[in-house]
Short mmCIF file of C-alpha atoms in Angstrom, two decimals:
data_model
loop_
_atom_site.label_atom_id
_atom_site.label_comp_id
_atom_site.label_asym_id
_atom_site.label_seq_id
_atom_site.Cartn_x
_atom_site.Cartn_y
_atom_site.Cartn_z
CA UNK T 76 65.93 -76.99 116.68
CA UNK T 77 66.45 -75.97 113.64
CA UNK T 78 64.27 -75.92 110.38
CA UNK T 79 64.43 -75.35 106.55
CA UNK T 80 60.45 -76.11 106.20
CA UNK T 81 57.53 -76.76 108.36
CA UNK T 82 54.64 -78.29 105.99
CA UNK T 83 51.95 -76.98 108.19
CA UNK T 84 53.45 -74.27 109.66
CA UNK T 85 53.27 -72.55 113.36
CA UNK T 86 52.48 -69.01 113.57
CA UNK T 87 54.98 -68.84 116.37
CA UNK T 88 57.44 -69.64 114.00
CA UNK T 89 56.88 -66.84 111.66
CA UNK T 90 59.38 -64.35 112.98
CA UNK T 91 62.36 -66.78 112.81
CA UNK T 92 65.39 -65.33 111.39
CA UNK T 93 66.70 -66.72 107.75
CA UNK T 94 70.03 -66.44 106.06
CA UNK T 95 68.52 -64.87 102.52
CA UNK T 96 71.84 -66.34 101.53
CA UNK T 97 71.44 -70.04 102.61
CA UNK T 98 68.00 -70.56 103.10
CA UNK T 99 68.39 -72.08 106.61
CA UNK T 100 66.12 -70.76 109.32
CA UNK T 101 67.45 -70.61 112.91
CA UNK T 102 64.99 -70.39 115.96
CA UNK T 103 65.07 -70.66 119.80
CA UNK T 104 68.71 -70.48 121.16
CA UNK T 105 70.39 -70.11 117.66
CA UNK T 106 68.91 -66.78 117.29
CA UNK T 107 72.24 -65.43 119.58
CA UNK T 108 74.35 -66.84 115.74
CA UNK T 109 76.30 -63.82 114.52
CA UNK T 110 76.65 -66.11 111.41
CA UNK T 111 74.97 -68.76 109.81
CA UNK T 112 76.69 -72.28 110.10
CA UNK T 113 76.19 -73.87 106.73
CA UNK T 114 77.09 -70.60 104.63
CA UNK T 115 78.57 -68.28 107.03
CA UNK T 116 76.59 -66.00 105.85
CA UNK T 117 75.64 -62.72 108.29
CA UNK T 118 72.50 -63.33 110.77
CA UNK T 119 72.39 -59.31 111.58
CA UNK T 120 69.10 -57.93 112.90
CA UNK T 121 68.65 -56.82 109.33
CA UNK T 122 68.63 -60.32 108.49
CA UNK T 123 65.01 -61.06 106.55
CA UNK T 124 61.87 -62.40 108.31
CA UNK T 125 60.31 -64.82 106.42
CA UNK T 126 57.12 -67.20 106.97
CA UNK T 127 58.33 -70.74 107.35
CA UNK T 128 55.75 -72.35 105.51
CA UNK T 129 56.56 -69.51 102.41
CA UNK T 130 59.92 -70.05 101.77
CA UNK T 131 60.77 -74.22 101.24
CA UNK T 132 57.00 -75.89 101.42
CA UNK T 133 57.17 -78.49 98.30
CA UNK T 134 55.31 -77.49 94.86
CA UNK T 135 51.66 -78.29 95.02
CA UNK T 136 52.72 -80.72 91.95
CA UNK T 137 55.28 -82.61 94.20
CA UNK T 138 53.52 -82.46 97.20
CA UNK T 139 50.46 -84.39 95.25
CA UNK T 140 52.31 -87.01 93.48
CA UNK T 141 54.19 -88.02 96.96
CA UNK T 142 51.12 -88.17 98.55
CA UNK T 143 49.40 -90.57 96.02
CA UNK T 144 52.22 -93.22 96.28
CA UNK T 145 51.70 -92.50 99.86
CA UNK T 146 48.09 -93.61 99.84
CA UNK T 147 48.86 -96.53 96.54
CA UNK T 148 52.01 -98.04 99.27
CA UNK T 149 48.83 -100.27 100.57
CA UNK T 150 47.82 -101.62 97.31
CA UNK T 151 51.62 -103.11 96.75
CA UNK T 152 52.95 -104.12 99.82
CA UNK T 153 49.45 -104.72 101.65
CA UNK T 154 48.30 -103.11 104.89
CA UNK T 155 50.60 -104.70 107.81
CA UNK T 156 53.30 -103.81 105.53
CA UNK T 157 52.24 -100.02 104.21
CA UNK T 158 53.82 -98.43 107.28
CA UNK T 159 57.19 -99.34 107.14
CA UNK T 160 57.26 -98.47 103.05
CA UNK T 161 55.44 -95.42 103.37
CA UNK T 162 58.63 -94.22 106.00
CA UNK T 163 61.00 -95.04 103.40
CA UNK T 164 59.29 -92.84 100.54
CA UNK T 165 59.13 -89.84 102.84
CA UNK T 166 62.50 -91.08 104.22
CA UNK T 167 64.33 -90.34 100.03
CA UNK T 168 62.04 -86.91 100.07
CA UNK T 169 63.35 -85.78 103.34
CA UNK T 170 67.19 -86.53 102.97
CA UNK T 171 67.85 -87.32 99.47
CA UNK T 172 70.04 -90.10 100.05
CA UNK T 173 70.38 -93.09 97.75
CA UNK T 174 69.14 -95.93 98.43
CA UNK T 175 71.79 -97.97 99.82
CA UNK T 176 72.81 -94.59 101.95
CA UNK T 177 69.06 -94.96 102.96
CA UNK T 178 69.19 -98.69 103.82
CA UNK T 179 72.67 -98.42 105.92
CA UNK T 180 71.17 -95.50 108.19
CA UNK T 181 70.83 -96.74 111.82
CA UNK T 182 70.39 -95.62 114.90
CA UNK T 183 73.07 -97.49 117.09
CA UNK T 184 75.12 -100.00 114.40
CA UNK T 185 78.73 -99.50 114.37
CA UNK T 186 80.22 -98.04 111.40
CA UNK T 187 76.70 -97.29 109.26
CA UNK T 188 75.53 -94.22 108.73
CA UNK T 189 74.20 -92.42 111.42
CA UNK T 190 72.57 -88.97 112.71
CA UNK T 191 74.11 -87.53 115.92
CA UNK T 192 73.50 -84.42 117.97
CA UNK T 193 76.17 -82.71 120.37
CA UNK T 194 75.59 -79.97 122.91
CA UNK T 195 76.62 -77.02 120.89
CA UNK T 196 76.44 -78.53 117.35
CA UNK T 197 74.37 -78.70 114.90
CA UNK T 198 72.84 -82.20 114.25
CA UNK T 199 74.91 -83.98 111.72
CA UNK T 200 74.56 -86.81 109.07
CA UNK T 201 78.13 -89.29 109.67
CA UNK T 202 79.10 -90.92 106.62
CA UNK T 203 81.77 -94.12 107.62
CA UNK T 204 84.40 -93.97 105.02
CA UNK T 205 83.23 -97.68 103.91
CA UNK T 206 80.18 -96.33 102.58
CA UNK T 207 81.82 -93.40 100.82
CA UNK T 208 82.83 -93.73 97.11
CA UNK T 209 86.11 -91.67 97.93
CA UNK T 210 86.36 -93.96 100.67
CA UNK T 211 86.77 -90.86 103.18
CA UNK T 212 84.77 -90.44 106.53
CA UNK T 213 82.14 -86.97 105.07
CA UNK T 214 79.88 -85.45 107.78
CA UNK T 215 77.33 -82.83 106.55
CA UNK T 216 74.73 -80.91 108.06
CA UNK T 217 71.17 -83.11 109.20
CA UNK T 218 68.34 -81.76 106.91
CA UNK T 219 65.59 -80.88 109.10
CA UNK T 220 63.35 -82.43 106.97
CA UNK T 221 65.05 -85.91 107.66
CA UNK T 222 64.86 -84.85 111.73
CA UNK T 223 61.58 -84.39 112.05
CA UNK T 224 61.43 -87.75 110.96
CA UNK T 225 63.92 -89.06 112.77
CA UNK T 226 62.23 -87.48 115.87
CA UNK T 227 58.50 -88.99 115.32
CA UNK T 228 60.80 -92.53 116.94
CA UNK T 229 60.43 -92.18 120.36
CA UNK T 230 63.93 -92.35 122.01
CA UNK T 231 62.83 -95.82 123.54
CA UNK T 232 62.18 -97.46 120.11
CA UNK T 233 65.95 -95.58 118.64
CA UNK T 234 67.66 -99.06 118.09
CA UNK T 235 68.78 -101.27 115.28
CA UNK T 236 67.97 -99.46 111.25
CA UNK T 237 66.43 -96.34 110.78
CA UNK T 238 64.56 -97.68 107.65
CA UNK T 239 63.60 -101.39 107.53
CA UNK T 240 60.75 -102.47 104.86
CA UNK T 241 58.90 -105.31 105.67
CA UNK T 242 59.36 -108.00 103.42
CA UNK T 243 56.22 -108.70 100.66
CA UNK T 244 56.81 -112.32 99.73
CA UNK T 245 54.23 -113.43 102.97
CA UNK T 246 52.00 -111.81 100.50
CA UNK T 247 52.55 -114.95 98.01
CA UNK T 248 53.10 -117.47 100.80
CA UNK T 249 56.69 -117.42 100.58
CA UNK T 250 58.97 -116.45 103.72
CA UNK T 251 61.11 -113.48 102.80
CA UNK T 252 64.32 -112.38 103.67
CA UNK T 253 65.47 -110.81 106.78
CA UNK T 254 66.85 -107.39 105.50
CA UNK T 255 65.54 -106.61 101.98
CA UNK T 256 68.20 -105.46 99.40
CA UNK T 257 68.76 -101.67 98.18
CA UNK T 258 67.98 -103.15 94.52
CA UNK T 259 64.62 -105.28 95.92
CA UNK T 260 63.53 -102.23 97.50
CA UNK T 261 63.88 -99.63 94.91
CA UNK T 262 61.92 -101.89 92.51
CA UNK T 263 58.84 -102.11 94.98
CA UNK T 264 59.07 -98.39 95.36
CA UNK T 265 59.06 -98.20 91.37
CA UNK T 266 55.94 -100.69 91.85
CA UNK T 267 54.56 -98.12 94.03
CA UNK T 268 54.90 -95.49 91.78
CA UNK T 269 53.43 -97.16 88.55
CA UNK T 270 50.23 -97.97 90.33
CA UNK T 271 50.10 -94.40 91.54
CA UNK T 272 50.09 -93.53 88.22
CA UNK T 273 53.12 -90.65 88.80
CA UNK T 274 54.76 -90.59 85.29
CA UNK T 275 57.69 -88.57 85.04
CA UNK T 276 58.32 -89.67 81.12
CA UNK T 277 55.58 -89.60 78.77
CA UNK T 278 57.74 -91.75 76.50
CA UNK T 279 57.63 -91.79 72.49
CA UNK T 280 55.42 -94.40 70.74
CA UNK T 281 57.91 -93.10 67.82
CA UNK T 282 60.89 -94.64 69.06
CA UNK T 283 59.15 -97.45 71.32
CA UNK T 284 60.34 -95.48 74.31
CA UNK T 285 57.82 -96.35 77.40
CA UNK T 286 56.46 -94.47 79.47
CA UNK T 287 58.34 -93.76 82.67
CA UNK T 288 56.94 -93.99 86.22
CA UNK T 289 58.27 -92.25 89.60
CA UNK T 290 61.10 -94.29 90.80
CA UNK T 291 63.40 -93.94 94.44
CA UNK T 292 65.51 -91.97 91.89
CA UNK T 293 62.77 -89.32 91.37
CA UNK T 294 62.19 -89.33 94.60
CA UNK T 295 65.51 -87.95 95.02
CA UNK T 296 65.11 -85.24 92.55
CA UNK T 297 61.92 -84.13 94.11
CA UNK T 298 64.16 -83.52 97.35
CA UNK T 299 66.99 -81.55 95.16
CA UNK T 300 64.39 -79.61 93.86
CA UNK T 301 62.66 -78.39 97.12
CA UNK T 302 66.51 -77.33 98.27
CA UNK T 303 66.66 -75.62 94.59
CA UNK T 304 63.31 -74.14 95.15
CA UNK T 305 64.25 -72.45 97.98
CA UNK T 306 66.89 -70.27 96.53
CA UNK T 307 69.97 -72.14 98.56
CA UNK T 308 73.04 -71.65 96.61
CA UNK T 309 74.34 -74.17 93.92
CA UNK T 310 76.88 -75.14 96.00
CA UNK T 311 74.95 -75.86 99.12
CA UNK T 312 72.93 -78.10 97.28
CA UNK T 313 75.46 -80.03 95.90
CA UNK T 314 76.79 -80.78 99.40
CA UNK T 315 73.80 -81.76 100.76
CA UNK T 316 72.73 -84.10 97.87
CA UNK T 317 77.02 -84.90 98.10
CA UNK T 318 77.50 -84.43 94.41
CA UNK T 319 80.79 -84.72 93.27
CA UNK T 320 80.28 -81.10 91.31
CA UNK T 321 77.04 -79.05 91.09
CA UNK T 322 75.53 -80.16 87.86
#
């Protein structure tokens, strides 16, 4: 396995090796790398030793504000429901994928977007080209973040979508749809972030602008920023996140 960030980290862990250049730490077998595989960069014994938990652990900010639309999920979506919305916030703050990329991710489904690991690979995210604006096949390397998660499935239950939010409408008596919508679910989440109280905007009573809560898009951010906060080149960030340029 390998790993950008461990939230409560293992001292085991603490000699793994890091590419100072990249930010990605390699443990276990991939030790024997003469070269990192995202940047290429050198993994010489004079490579740097850094604590896991130092290097890429979210802001305390960021860590707080997930964690309260976390435990405000309930208060939307109600309790039978919390679990499957709850995966899908820490699903955007693990992978930074839009939501639509979020909502196609399976584990089996022909031509969706899918994780796969290969003897002698790294784990990779496959993009189908019908999901790709460019409309070309993209694969790019599996955040670790986003396969830990994966990995709390146990290989039994690894069928059907990745992310599937419950529908709310039994909440009003109504029978809901099978799938919910990219759209219908990124305005819950927006509903889970207004109750949670995490503004991003303070707005201007001035111009009548209101005040902004955390939305899926935010969500997104908070993931560009951990990669940002760990020093990873401009450039490896934008492929991650799959920008079109690094801005």
């Amino acid at each position: 396995m390998w790993l950008l960030v461990v939230q409560e980290a293992d001292n085991a862990l603490t000699d793994a090796k890091i590419s100072t250049k990249a930010g990605y730490f390699l443990v276990g077998d991939q030790l024997q790398l003469e070269k990192c595989p995202l940047s290429g960069a050198s993994l010489s014994d004079n490579a740097n030793k850094l604590h896991l938990h130092d290097l890429m652990e979210m802001t305390e900010s960021r860590a707080e504000e997930v964690d309260r639309m976390l435990k405000a999920t309930e208060l939307i979506v109600g309790e039978t429901r919390a679990a499957s919305w709850q995966r899908v916030i820490r699903g955007v703050v693990n992978s930074g994928l839009r939501m639509g990329e979020l909502m196609e991710l399976s584990w089996d489904i022909p031509q969706t977007i899918q994780a796969t690991w290969q003897p002698g690979r790294l784990p990779v995210l496959w993009f189908p080209a019908h999901t790709q604006k460019n409309k070309r096949t993209q694969e790019i390397p599996l955040c670790p973040w986003l396969e830990d998660l994966l990995l709390e499935t146990p290989p039994e239950l690894r069928t059907g979508w990745v992310f599937n939010p419950e529908s709310i409408q039994g909440l009003r008596g109504r029978r809901g749809p099978a799938r919910l919508s990219a759209d219908r679910v990124g305005k819950i989440i927006t509903k889970i972030g207004q109750r949670a109280g995490v503004i991003v905007d303070q707005g201007n009573p001035r111009t009548g602008s209101p005040v902004k809560y955390a939305s899926l898009h935010d969500l997104r951010r908070t993931f560009a920023q951990r990669l940002a906060d760990s020093n990873l080149e401009p450039k490896l960030v934008q492929r991650l996140m799959r920008h079109a340029d690094i801005r």
